[in-house]
Coordinates of C-alpha atoms and ligand atoms in Angstrom, one line a residue:
M18 CA 0.0 0.0 -0.1
C19 CA 1.0 3.6 0.1
S20 CA 3.9 4.7 2.2
I21 CA 4.1 8.0 4.1
I22 CA 7.2 9.6 5.6
A23 CA 7.6 13.1 7.0
Y24 CA 10.6 14.8 8.6
A25 CA 10.6 18.0 10.8
G26 CA 14.1 18.9 12.3
Q27 CA 17.4 20.4 11.8
R28 CA 18.7 18.4 8.9
V29 CA 17.9 18.8 5.1
A30 CA 14.8 16.7 4.7
A31 CA 14.7 15.7 1.1
P32 CA 17.6 13.2 0.9
M33 CA 16.3 11.4 4.0
L34 CA 12.8 11.3 2.7
V35 CA 14.0 9.8 -0.6
Q36 CA 16.0 7.2 1.2
S37 CA 13.1 6.3 3.5
L38 CA 10.8 5.9 0.5
K39 CA 13.3 3.6 -1.2
R40 CA 13.3 1.5 1.9
M41 CA 9.4 1.3 2.0
E42 CA 8.9 0.9 -1.7
Y43 CA 8.0 -2.6 -1.2
R44 CA 4.6 -1.5 0.2
G45 CA 3.3 -0.2 -3.1
Y46 CA 4.9 1.7 -5.9
D47 CA 3.3 3.2 -9.0
S48 CA 4.2 6.8 -8.2
V49 CA 6.1 9.0 -5.8
G50 CA 6.4 12.6 -4.6
L51 CA 7.8 15.0 -2.1
A52 CA 6.7 18.3 -0.6
T53 CA 9.3 20.5 1.4
I54 CA 9.1 23.9 2.9
S55 CA 11.7 26.5 2.1
N56 CA 11.2 30.2 3.2
K57 CA 7.6 29.6 4.1
H58 CA 6.9 28.3 0.6
I59 CA 5.8 24.6 -0.2
L60 CA 7.5 23.1 -3.1
V61 CA 5.9 19.8 -4.5
K62 CA 7.6 17.4 -7.0
K63 CA 6.0 14.1 -8.0
G64 CA 5.6 11.7 -10.8
V65 CA 4.9 8.1 -11.9
G66 CA 7.6 5.5 -11.6
K67 CA 10.0 4.1 -9.1
V68 CA 11.5 6.3 -6.4
E69 CA 14.9 6.1 -8.1
E70 CA 13.6 7.1 -11.7
V71 CA 11.4 9.8 -10.3
N72 CA 14.3 11.1 -8.2
K73 CA 16.6 11.1 -11.2
S74 CA 14.2 13.0 -13.5
L75 CA 12.8 15.5 -11.0
G76 CA 15.8 15.9 -8.6
L77 CA 13.6 15.1 -5.5
E78 CA 16.8 14.8 -3.4
K79 CA 17.8 18.3 -4.2
M80 CA 14.7 19.9 -2.8
N81 CA 15.5 22.4 0.1
G82 CA 14.2 22.6 3.4
S83 CA 14.3 21.0 6.8
V84 CA 10.6 20.1 6.8
G85 CA 9.0 17.8 4.3
I86 CA 6.7 14.9 3.5
G87 CA 7.0 12.0 1.0
H88 CA 4.8 9.3 -0.4
T89 CA 4.8 6.3 -2.7
R90 CA 1.4 5.6 -4.1
W91 CA -0.5 2.4 -4.8
A92 CA -3.5 3.6 -6.8
T93 CA -7.1 3.0 -5.6
H94 CA -9.1 6.2 -6.6
G95 CA -7.8 7.7 -9.9
G96 CA -5.4 6.2 -12.4
V97 CA -1.6 6.1 -12.2
T98 CA -0.7 9.7 -13.4
D99 CA 1.6 12.5 -12.2
T100 CA -1.3 14.6 -11.1
N101 CA -2.9 11.7 -8.9
A102 CA 0.5 11.1 -7.2
H103 CA 0.8 12.6 -3.8
P104 CA 1.4 15.0 -2.2
H105 CA -1.8 17.1 -2.8
Q106 CA -2.2 20.7 -2.1
N107 CA -5.3 23.0 -1.3
C108 CA -6.1 25.8 -3.6
K109 CA -3.8 28.4 -1.8
N110 CA -0.9 26.1 -1.9
D111 CA -0.2 26.6 1.8
I112 CA -0.8 23.0 2.8
A113 CA 0.3 19.8 1.2
I114 CA -0.8 16.3 2.4
V115 CA 0.0 12.6 1.9
H116 CA -2.5 10.0 2.6
N117 CA -2.7 6.1 3.0
G118 CA -6.2 4.5 3.0
I119 CA -9.5 5.3 1.6
I120 CA -11.9 8.3 2.3
D121 CA -15.3 6.6 1.8
N122 CA -17.3 9.9 1.7
Y123 CA -14.9 11.8 -0.6
S124 CA -17.2 12.4 -3.4
E125 CA -19.8 14.1 -1.1
L126 CA -17.0 16.2 0.5
K127 CA -15.6 17.1 -2.7
K128 CA -19.0 18.2 -4.1
S129 CA -19.6 20.5 -1.1
L130 CA -16.0 21.9 -1.3
I131 CA -16.4 22.6 -5.1
T132 CA -19.7 24.5 -4.1
R133 CA -17.7 26.6 -1.9
G134 CA -15.2 27.5 -4.7
H135 CA -12.4 24.9 -4.3
K136 CA -10.7 23.8 -7.4
F137 CA -9.6 20.1 -7.6
R138 CA -6.6 19.0 -9.6
S139 CA -6.7 15.2 -9.1
E140 CA -9.1 12.3 -9.3
T141 CA -8.0 11.1 -5.9
D142 CA -10.1 10.7 -2.7
S143 CA -7.1 12.0 -0.8
E144 CA -7.1 15.6 -2.2
V145 CA -10.2 16.5 -0.1
I146 CA -8.1 16.4 3.0
A147 CA -5.9 19.3 1.8
H148 CA -9.0 21.4 0.8
L149 CA -10.8 20.6 4.0
L150 CA -7.8 21.5 6.1
G151 CA -7.5 24.7 4.1
D152 CA -11.1 25.6 4.6
F153 CA -10.7 25.1 8.4
L154 CA -7.6 27.2 8.6
H155 CA -9.0 30.0 6.6
K156 CA -11.9 30.2 9.0
K157 CA -9.1 31.1 11.5
Y158 CA -9.0 27.8 13.2
D159 CA -5.5 26.9 14.5
I160 CA -3.9 23.7 13.3
K161 CA -5.1 21.7 16.3
K162 CA -8.7 22.8 15.8
A163 CA -8.5 22.1 12.1
M164 CA -7.3 18.6 12.8
I165 CA -10.1 18.0 15.4
N166 CA -12.6 19.2 12.8
I167 CA -11.3 17.3 9.9
T168 CA -11.4 14.0 11.8
K169 CA -15.1 14.7 12.5
K170 CA -15.7 15.0 8.7
L171 CA -13.6 12.1 7.2
K172 CA -15.2 8.6 6.9
G173 CA -13.2 5.7 5.9
T174 CA -9.7 4.6 6.8
Y175 CA -6.8 6.9 6.9
A176 CA -3.3 7.8 8.0
F177 CA -2.5 11.2 6.7
V178 CA 0.3 13.7 7.3
A179 CA -0.1 17.5 6.4
V180 CA 2.6 20.1 6.2
F181 CA 1.8 23.7 6.6
D182 CA 3.8 26.6 5.2
D183 CA 4.8 27.7 8.7
G184 CA 6.7 24.5 9.1
T185 CA 4.2 22.7 11.3
V186 CA 3.6 18.9 10.6
A187 CA 0.4 17.2 11.5
G188 CA -0.7 13.6 11.2
A189 CA -3.8 11.6 12.0
R190 CA -4.6 7.9 12.2
F191 CA -7.8 5.9 11.8
D192 CA -7.4 2.3 10.9
E193 CA -4.0 2.8 9.0
P194 CA -0.7 2.6 10.8
L195 CA 1.1 5.9 11.6
I196 CA 4.3 5.9 13.8
V197 CA 6.3 8.9 15.1
G198 CA 10.2 8.4 15.3
I199 CA 12.1 10.6 17.6
S200 CA 15.7 11.2 16.7
K201 CA 18.4 13.6 18.1
D202 CA 17.9 16.1 15.5
G203 CA 14.2 15.9 14.6
Y204 CA 11.0 13.9 14.2
F205 CA 9.8 11.5 11.6
V206 CA 6.2 10.4 10.9
S207 CA 5.9 7.2 8.9
S208 CA 3.6 4.4 8.0
D209 CA 6.4 1.9 8.7
V210 CA 9.2 1.8 11.2
L211 CA 11.4 1.0 8.2
G212 CA 10.9 4.6 7.1
F213 CA 13.1 5.9 9.9
I214 CA 14.9 3.0 11.5
E215 CA 18.0 4.2 9.9
H216 CA 17.9 7.3 12.0
T217 CA 16.3 6.2 15.3
D218 CA 15.0 3.3 17.2
K219 CA 12.8 5.3 19.4
A220 CA 9.1 5.4 18.3
I221 CA 5.7 6.3 19.3
F222 CA 2.9 4.3 17.8
L223 CA -0.4 6.3 17.4
D224 CA -3.5 4.5 18.1
N225 CA -6.7 4.9 16.3
D226 CA -8.4 8.3 16.9
E227 CA -5.2 10.1 17.6
F228 CA -3.3 12.9 15.9
V229 CA 0.2 14.3 16.3
I230 CA 1.4 17.9 15.9
L231 CA 5.1 18.7 15.4
N232 CA 6.3 22.2 15.6
D233 CA 9.1 24.4 17.3
N234 CA 7.6 23.3 20.7
G235 CA 8.3 19.7 19.8
H236 CA 5.6 17.0 19.6
A237 CA 2.1 16.7 21.1
I238 CA -0.4 13.9 20.6
F239 CA -4.1 14.4 21.0
N240 CA -7.3 12.3 20.8
F241 CA -9.7 13.3 18.1
D242 CA -11.6 15.2 20.7
G243 CA -8.6 17.4 21.5
S244 CA -7.6 15.9 24.7
K245 CA -3.9 15.5 25.2
V246 CA -2.7 11.9 25.2
K247 CA 0.5 10.7 27.1
K248 CA 2.2 8.1 24.9
Q249 CA 4.9 5.7 25.7
V250 CA 8.1 5.7 23.7
T251 CA 8.9 2.3 22.3
Q252 CA 12.3 1.0 21.5
I253 CA 12.4 -0.9 18.2
A254 CA 14.5 -4.0 18.3
W255 CA 14.9 -4.8 14.6
E256 CA 18.4 -4.2 13.2
L257 CA 18.8 -2.1 10.1
A258 CA 20.9 -4.9 8.6
D259 CA 17.9 -7.2 8.6
A260 CA 16.3 -5.0 6.0
E261 CA 19.2 -5.0 3.6
K262 CA 19.7 -7.5 0.7
G263 CA 23.4 -8.4 1.6
R264 CA 25.0 -10.8 -1.0
F265 CA 21.7 -11.8 -2.4
A266 CA 20.2 -10.6 -5.8
H267 CA 16.7 -10.2 -4.4
Y268 CA 15.1 -9.9 -1.0
T269 CA 12.9 -12.7 -1.8
L270 CA 15.9 -15.1 -2.3
K271 CA 17.5 -13.7 0.8
E272 CA 14.5 -14.4 2.8
I273 CA 13.9 -17.9 1.3
N274 CA 17.4 -18.7 2.4
E275 CA 16.9 -17.2 5.9
Q276 CA 14.5 -20.0 6.6
K277 CA 17.2 -22.2 8.0
H278 CA 17.2 -19.9 11.0
T279 CA 13.8 -18.4 11.1
I280 CA 12.0 -21.8 11.2
I281 CA 14.3 -22.9 14.1
N282 CA 13.7 -19.6 15.9
A283 CA 10.0 -19.9 15.7
L284 CA 9.9 -23.7 16.6
F285 CA 12.0 -23.3 19.6
S286 CA 10.5 -20.1 20.7
K287 CA 11.1 -19.1 24.3
D288 CA 8.2 -16.8 24.4
S289 CA 6.9 -16.9 28.1
K290 CA 3.3 -16.3 26.8
L291 CA 3.2 -19.6 24.9
D292 CA 1.6 -21.6 27.8
E293 CA -1.0 -18.9 28.4
F294 CA -1.8 -18.9 24.8
C295 CA -2.3 -22.6 24.7
D296 CA -4.4 -22.5 27.9
V297 CA -6.8 -20.0 26.4
V298 CA -7.1 -22.1 23.4
A299 CA -7.7 -25.3 25.3
G300 CA -10.3 -23.6 27.5
A301 CA -12.3 -22.0 24.7
K302 CA -15.7 -23.4 23.7
R303 CA -15.0 -22.5 20.2
V304 CA -11.8 -21.8 18.3
V305 CA -11.7 -19.8 14.9
L306 CA -8.6 -19.1 13.0
T307 CA -8.4 -16.3 10.4
G308 CA -5.8 -14.8 8.0
S309 CA -5.4 -13.5 4.5
G310 CA -3.4 -15.0 1.7
S311 CA -0.5 -17.0 3.0
S312 CA -1.4 -16.5 6.6
Y313 CA -4.7 -18.1 5.9
N314 CA -3.0 -21.0 4.3
A315 CA -1.1 -21.3 7.5
A316 CA -4.4 -21.1 9.4
L317 CA -5.7 -24.1 7.3
I318 CA -2.7 -26.2 8.4
A319 CA -3.2 -25.2 12.0
K320 CA -6.8 -26.2 11.8
Q321 CA -5.8 -29.8 10.7
L322 CA -2.9 -30.1 13.2
F323 CA -5.0 -28.8 16.2
S324 CA -7.7 -31.3 15.4
K325 CA -5.4 -34.3 14.4
Y326 CA -2.9 -34.0 17.4
A327 CA -4.8 -32.1 20.2
G328 CA -8.4 -33.0 19.5
I329 CA -9.3 -29.3 19.2
H330 CA -11.7 -28.8 16.3
C331 CA -11.7 -25.4 14.9
E332 CA -12.7 -23.4 11.9
A333 CA -10.6 -21.4 9.6
V334 CA -12.2 -18.5 8.0
I335 CA -10.5 -16.2 5.3
S336 CA -10.5 -12.7 6.7
S337 CA -12.2 -11.0 3.8
E338 CA -15.1 -13.4 4.2
F339 CA -15.3 -13.1 8.0
Q340 CA -17.9 -10.4 7.9
Y341 CA -20.3 -12.7 6.2
A342 CA -19.9 -15.6 8.6
S343 CA -22.6 -14.4 11.2
G344 CA -22.9 -15.8 14.6
L345 CA -19.5 -17.4 14.5
L346 CA -18.2 -16.2 17.9
D347 CA -19.3 -15.3 21.5
K348 CA -17.6 -14.5 24.8
N349 CA -16.7 -18.1 25.2
S350 CA -14.7 -18.1 21.9
V351 CA -11.4 -17.4 20.8
L352 CA -10.2 -16.0 17.5
I353 CA -6.6 -16.8 16.5
A354 CA -5.6 -14.1 14.0
I355 CA -2.5 -14.9 11.9
S356 CA -0.5 -12.3 10.0
Q357 CA 3.0 -11.3 9.0
S358 CA 2.4 -7.5 8.9
G359 CA -0.3 -7.3 11.6
E360 CA -1.7 -4.4 9.4
T361 CA -3.9 -6.3 6.8
A362 CA -7.2 -4.4 6.7
D363 CA -9.4 -7.5 6.2
L364 CA -7.8 -9.2 9.2
L365 CA -8.2 -6.2 11.5
Q366 CA -11.8 -6.0 10.5
A367 CA -12.4 -9.7 11.4
V368 CA -10.7 -8.8 14.8
K369 CA -13.0 -5.9 15.3
I370 CA -16.0 -8.2 14.6
A371 CA -14.8 -10.7 17.0
K372 CA -14.0 -8.2 19.7
A373 CA -17.7 -6.9 19.3
S374 CA -18.8 -10.5 20.1
E375 CA -16.6 -10.4 23.2
A376 CA -14.4 -13.2 21.9
R377 CA -10.8 -13.2 23.1
I378 CA -8.3 -12.3 20.5
L379 CA -5.1 -14.3 20.2
S380 CA -2.6 -13.6 17.4
I381 CA 0.5 -14.9 15.7
V382 CA 2.3 -12.1 14.1
N383 CA 5.7 -11.0 12.8
T384 CA 5.5 -7.4 13.6
P385 CA 5.3 -6.9 17.4
T386 CA 4.5 -3.3 17.2
S387 CA 1.7 -3.8 14.6
S388 CA -2.1 -2.9 15.1
L389 CA -2.8 -6.6 15.4
A390 CA -0.4 -7.3 18.1
R391 CA -1.4 -4.1 20.1
T392 CA -5.1 -4.9 19.8
S393 CA -4.9 -8.6 20.7
D394 CA -5.4 -9.9 24.3
L395 CA -2.3 -11.9 23.8
F396 CA 0.1 -12.3 20.9
L397 CA 2.9 -14.6 19.9
G398 CA 5.8 -13.3 17.7
I399 CA 7.1 -15.5 14.9
N400 CA 10.3 -13.1 15.1
C401 CA 11.5 -13.8 11.6
G402 CA 12.7 -10.2 11.0
P403 CA 11.5 -7.7 8.4
E404 CA 10.0 -9.5 5.2
I405 CA 10.5 -7.1 2.3
G406 CA 9.8 -9.3 -0.6
V407 CA 6.2 -8.9 -1.4
A408 CA 5.6 -12.8 -1.5
A409 CA 5.4 -14.2 2.0
T410 CA 8.2 -16.8 2.3
K411 CA 10.0 -17.0 5.7
S412 CA 7.0 -15.6 7.4
F413 CA 4.8 -18.5 6.2
T414 CA 7.3 -21.2 7.4
A415 CA 7.8 -19.4 10.7
Q416 CA 4.0 -19.3 11.3
L417 CA 4.0 -23.0 10.5
A418 CA 6.8 -23.7 12.9
L419 CA 5.1 -21.7 15.7
I420 CA 1.9 -23.6 14.9
Y421 CA 3.8 -26.9 15.3
R422 CA 5.2 -25.7 18.6
I423 CA 1.6 -24.8 19.8
T424 CA 0.3 -28.1 18.6
E425 CA 3.0 -29.8 20.7
I426 CA 1.9 -28.0 23.8
L427 CA -1.7 -28.5 23.2
S428 CA -1.3 -32.2 22.5
G429 CA 1.4 -32.8 25.2
Q430 CA 3.3 -34.8 22.5
K431 CA 6.8 -34.1 21.1
L432 CA 5.9 -34.1 17.4
S433 CA 8.7 -32.4 15.4
L434 CA 12.5 -33.0 15.2
N435 CA 15.3 -31.8 17.4
R436 CA 17.1 -28.6 16.3
S437 CA 20.1 -30.1 14.5
D438 CA 18.0 -32.6 12.5
L439 CA 15.6 -29.8 11.4
E440 CA 18.6 -27.5 10.5
R441 CA 19.9 -30.2 8.3
L442 CA 16.7 -31.0 6.6
V443 CA 15.9 -27.4 5.8
S444 CA 19.5 -26.7 4.6
K445 CA 19.3 -29.7 2.4
V446 CA 16.2 -28.4 0.6
L447 CA 17.6 -24.9 0.3
N448 CA 20.9 -26.2 -1.2
D449 CA 19.5 -28.4 -3.8
T450 CA 18.5 -25.5 -6.1
K451 CA 20.2 -26.1 -9.4
Y452 CA 17.7 -28.6 -10.7
I453 CA 14.8 -26.3 -9.5
A454 CA 16.2 -23.6 -11.9
N455 CA 16.2 -26.3 -14.6
I456 CA 12.6 -27.1 -14.1
A457 CA 11.9 -23.3 -14.0
E458 CA 13.4 -23.2 -17.4
K459 CA 11.0 -25.9 -18.6
I460 CA 7.8 -24.3 -17.2
K461 CA 8.5 -20.7 -17.7
Y462 CA 6.0 -20.2 -20.7
I463 CA 3.3 -22.7 -19.4
G464 CA -0.1 -20.9 -19.1
N465 CA -1.7 -23.2 -16.5
I466 CA -0.2 -25.0 -13.6
Y467 CA -2.1 -27.3 -11.1
I468 CA -0.6 -28.1 -7.7
L469 CA -2.3 -31.1 -6.0
G470 CA -2.1 -32.5 -2.6
R471 CA -4.1 -34.2 0.1
G472 CA -4.4 -33.7 3.9
L473 CA -1.7 -31.3 5.1
H474 CA -0.4 -31.0 1.5
F475 CA -3.6 -29.3 0.2
P476 CA -3.0 -25.9 2.0
V477 CA 0.7 -26.2 0.8
A478 CA -0.6 -26.7 -2.8
I479 CA -2.6 -23.4 -2.5
E480 CA 0.4 -21.7 -1.0
G481 CA 2.6 -22.9 -3.9
A482 CA 0.0 -21.7 -6.4
L483 CA -0.1 -18.4 -4.8
K484 CA 3.6 -18.0 -5.1
L485 CA 3.4 -18.8 -8.9
K486 CA 0.6 -16.4 -9.4
E487 CA 2.2 -13.6 -7.6
L488 CA 5.8 -14.0 -9.0
V489 CA 5.3 -15.6 -12.4
Y490 CA 1.9 -14.2 -13.3
V491 CA 0.8 -17.6 -14.4
H492 CA -2.6 -19.2 -13.8
A493 CA -1.8 -21.7 -11.0
E494 CA -4.3 -23.5 -8.9
G495 CA -4.0 -25.5 -5.7
L496 CA -6.5 -28.4 -5.5
P497 CA -7.2 -31.3 -3.2
A498 CA -6.0 -34.3 -5.2
G499 CA -8.9 -36.3 -4.3
E500 CA -11.2 -33.8 -6.1
L501 CA -9.6 -34.5 -9.5
K502 CA -12.2 -37.0 -10.5
H503 CA -15.0 -34.6 -9.5
G504 CA -14.1 -32.2 -12.3
P505 CA -10.5 -31.0 -12.8
L506 CA -9.5 -34.2 -14.5
A507 CA -11.3 -32.7 -17.6
L508 CA -8.5 -30.1 -17.7
M509 CA -5.7 -32.7 -18.1
D510 CA -4.2 -33.1 -21.5
E511 CA -0.6 -32.9 -23.0
N512 CA -0.5 -29.1 -22.5
T513 CA -1.1 -29.3 -18.8
T514 CA 1.5 -29.4 -16.1
V515 CA 0.7 -30.8 -12.6
I516 CA 2.9 -30.5 -9.5
M517 CA 1.9 -33.4 -7.1
L518 CA 2.9 -33.0 -3.4
N519 CA 3.5 -36.6 -2.6
P520 CA 5.9 -37.5 0.2
D521 CA 5.6 -41.0 1.7
D522 CA 3.0 -40.4 4.4
E523 CA -0.7 -41.5 4.9
T524 CA -1.6 -39.6 1.7
Y525 CA 1.1 -41.2 -0.6
S526 CA -0.6 -44.1 -2.4
D527 CA -3.9 -42.2 -3.0
T528 CA -1.9 -39.3 -4.4
L529 CA 0.2 -41.7 -6.5
S530 CA -3.1 -43.2 -8.0
N531 CA -3.9 -39.6 -9.1
V532 CA -0.6 -39.3 -10.7
H533 CA -1.4 -42.3 -12.8
E534 CA -4.8 -40.9 -13.8
I535 CA -3.1 -37.6 -14.8
K536 CA -0.3 -39.3 -16.7
A537 CA -2.9 -41.3 -18.6
R538 CA -4.4 -38.1 -19.9
G539 CA -1.0 -37.1 -21.2
A540 CA -0.3 -34.3 -18.7
S541 CA 3.3 -33.5 -17.4
V542 CA 4.0 -34.3 -13.8
I543 CA 6.5 -32.8 -11.4
G544 CA 6.6 -34.9 -8.2
V545 CA 7.6 -33.3 -4.9
S546 CA 8.5 -36.3 -2.7
N547 CA 11.2 -38.0 -0.9
V548 CA 10.4 -41.0 -3.1
N549 CA 10.9 -41.2 -6.9
S550 CA 8.4 -42.6 -9.2
N551 CA 8.9 -43.5 -12.9
K552 CA 5.6 -41.6 -13.5
Y553 CA 7.2 -38.2 -12.7
D554 CA 8.5 -36.2 -15.6
N555 CA 10.5 -34.3 -13.1
W556 CA 11.3 -35.1 -9.6
I557 CA 11.9 -32.5 -6.8
K558 CA 13.4 -34.4 -4.2
I559 CA 12.9 -33.6 -0.6
P560 CA 14.5 -35.4 2.4
K561 CA 12.7 -38.1 4.3
A562 CA 11.3 -36.6 7.5
K563 CA 8.6 -36.9 10.2
D564 CA 5.2 -36.4 8.4
I565 CA 4.5 -33.2 10.3
L566 CA 7.5 -31.5 8.7
Y567 CA 6.6 -32.2 5.1
P568 CA 4.6 -29.0 4.6
I569 CA 7.8 -26.9 5.4
L570 CA 10.0 -29.1 3.4
E571 CA 7.7 -29.0 0.3
V572 CA 6.9 -25.4 0.3
I573 CA 10.4 -24.3 0.2
P574 CA 11.2 -25.8 -3.3
L575 CA 7.8 -24.4 -4.4
Q576 CA 9.0 -20.9 -3.3
L577 CA 12.3 -21.4 -5.2
L578 CA 10.4 -22.7 -8.2
A579 CA 8.4 -19.5 -8.3
Y580 CA 11.5 -17.3 -7.7
H581 CA 13.5 -18.9 -10.5
T582 CA 10.6 -19.1 -12.9
A583 CA 10.1 -15.2 -12.3
L584 CA 13.8 -14.6 -13.1
K585 CA 13.5 -16.8 -16.4
R586 CA 10.6 -14.5 -17.4
E587 CA 12.6 -11.5 -16.5
S588 CA 10.2 -10.1 -13.9
N589 CA 11.4 -8.8 -10.6
P590 CA 10.4 -11.2 -7.8
D591 CA 10.7 -8.5 -5.2
Y592 CA 8.2 -6.2 -6.7
P593 CA 5.3 -8.2 -8.5
R594 CA 3.1 -6.1 -10.6
H595 CA -0.1 -4.7 -9.0
L596 CA 0.7 -6.1 -5.5
A597 CA 1.7 -4.5 -2.2
K598 CA 3.2 -6.0 0.9
S599 CA 0.8 -4.8 3.5
V600 CA -2.8 -4.6 2.2
T601 CA -4.1 -2.0 4.5
V602 CA -7.2 -1.2 2.4
K603 CA -10.3 -3.5 2.2
Ligands
LIG722 C1 1.3 -14.0 -0.3 C2 1.2 -12.7 0.3 C3 -0.2 -12.1 0.8 C4 -0.1 -12.1 2.2 C5 -1.6 -11.5 2.7 C6 -1.6 -11.4 4.2 O1 2.6 -14.3 -0.7 O2 2.2 -12.2 0.6 O3 -1.1 -13.1 0.3 O4 0.0 -13.3 2.8 O5 -1.7 -10.2 2.1 O6 -0.6 -10.6 4.8 P1 -0.3 -10.6 6.3 O7 0.3 -11.9 6.6 O8 0.8 -9.4 6.5 O9 -1.6 -10.3 7.0

């Protein structure tokens, strides 16, 4: 989604703002812009393209002033054009704003502003914020009063930051993240800690219904009703180095490789809240899991494991559908929300619904300072460090590892392997990549790929298909192998490629029968298994392991396959088209 960054301090703002936008570019990136203040004049430069391209063509870095705002846009309202890029200004050009989220009532606000003589330049919903603030200020309101009043008018979800030509910066948050960074020589306001972590590890996380004002007097935070709020300064633990590519060509490859550590970290988590988390799950009358995308796929695996090993039968509901599943929860229920970012709008809405039903909220999340972690009754961190590649890789396997650990505690059984065996198995899968690149070469122009598995392998099949869709832009579908005969078999012919997830566990012989059926229709089969079969046209060999570990061992080659196929098709796996890392709009 869009990224926001602002700086007010003693240093020249623009070079830092550009650097911050580059760091956060993974969140959404069709256009970029900056506004800085010099001699009480607001200068705006913006355009379509990547931060580096726009910086080169417009000289963003060279803009003067020690106060400024910056933005990368992921279009929602209005096409990808220079004019629709942020920042947006009011008619008098004495205010500039950047916004992340959606203003639901913008057309009604816009109509009334136009009637009052305002002239709009863009097609965005965001521009109303600049004009409304202008309206309030020109009624002789001070900035604080203007902020109180604008928050009464705006409906929807937003984090926005405004700069005023007197050098004041003000930012408000409602259902979109906004964080204040406090450094020795100034303040930052950002939608992501990565926006300022290079300069400071001290942060204040705004909660919903709060706004901040930064001026010569320092910072002040208020509730939307204008009452002052005393906020805690949080020390952010993540190291900057974790967000660098290091020796790897892409973040995605770096993050896939980090799994030899991140899986172990999550599985052997020493989180003191683990027992309490499991007690709450075990004591609940009903347990519902939720998540979006890969995090939902992890929830599907949790559902099977909790039921099979701990006798806890639960439901997994995809977050975007949660609002339609009525009467799911009550005060004796528990919602387990799973998320890498902890900022996914659909998921946060599911949490809101669950809270209204008085259910307890437990979460499994990577970002300990996220909205999800902060609104949960109890959260467990997967602690895999920042994930920059848009496709979830290390966060998915860390979620699985923590789910294994929870299953062990819930069931009272030791289910997974010891640390050194697991390290060896994961390293083995990660190191055997040469033949995966060869398979990528063979499938790079295939238009339809099916991934089939049974039991625990079915959610992995969906996850593998999601990686191929995101990174390779190919139609890929994960299906339960047993459903083949109920329809999808009709799709099989010599132009079809099918990936079969088939290690030698309880699903092995049934899935092998499906392989025979598929081969009989002329399709090409890639087998992912510890056992070879003469029916496979290509074999992705994974090591023999305890059954429960196969989802981790088979998803890693699927991640690598998607990564290498993306490279063969010359697309950048870190920045898939049309996608953003944290989906903070519904
Ligand atoms: C898939 C992917 C997305 C996310 C989904 C949820 O590779 O990256 O489908 O899994 O947007 O995001 P989080 O886990 O941050 O809630």
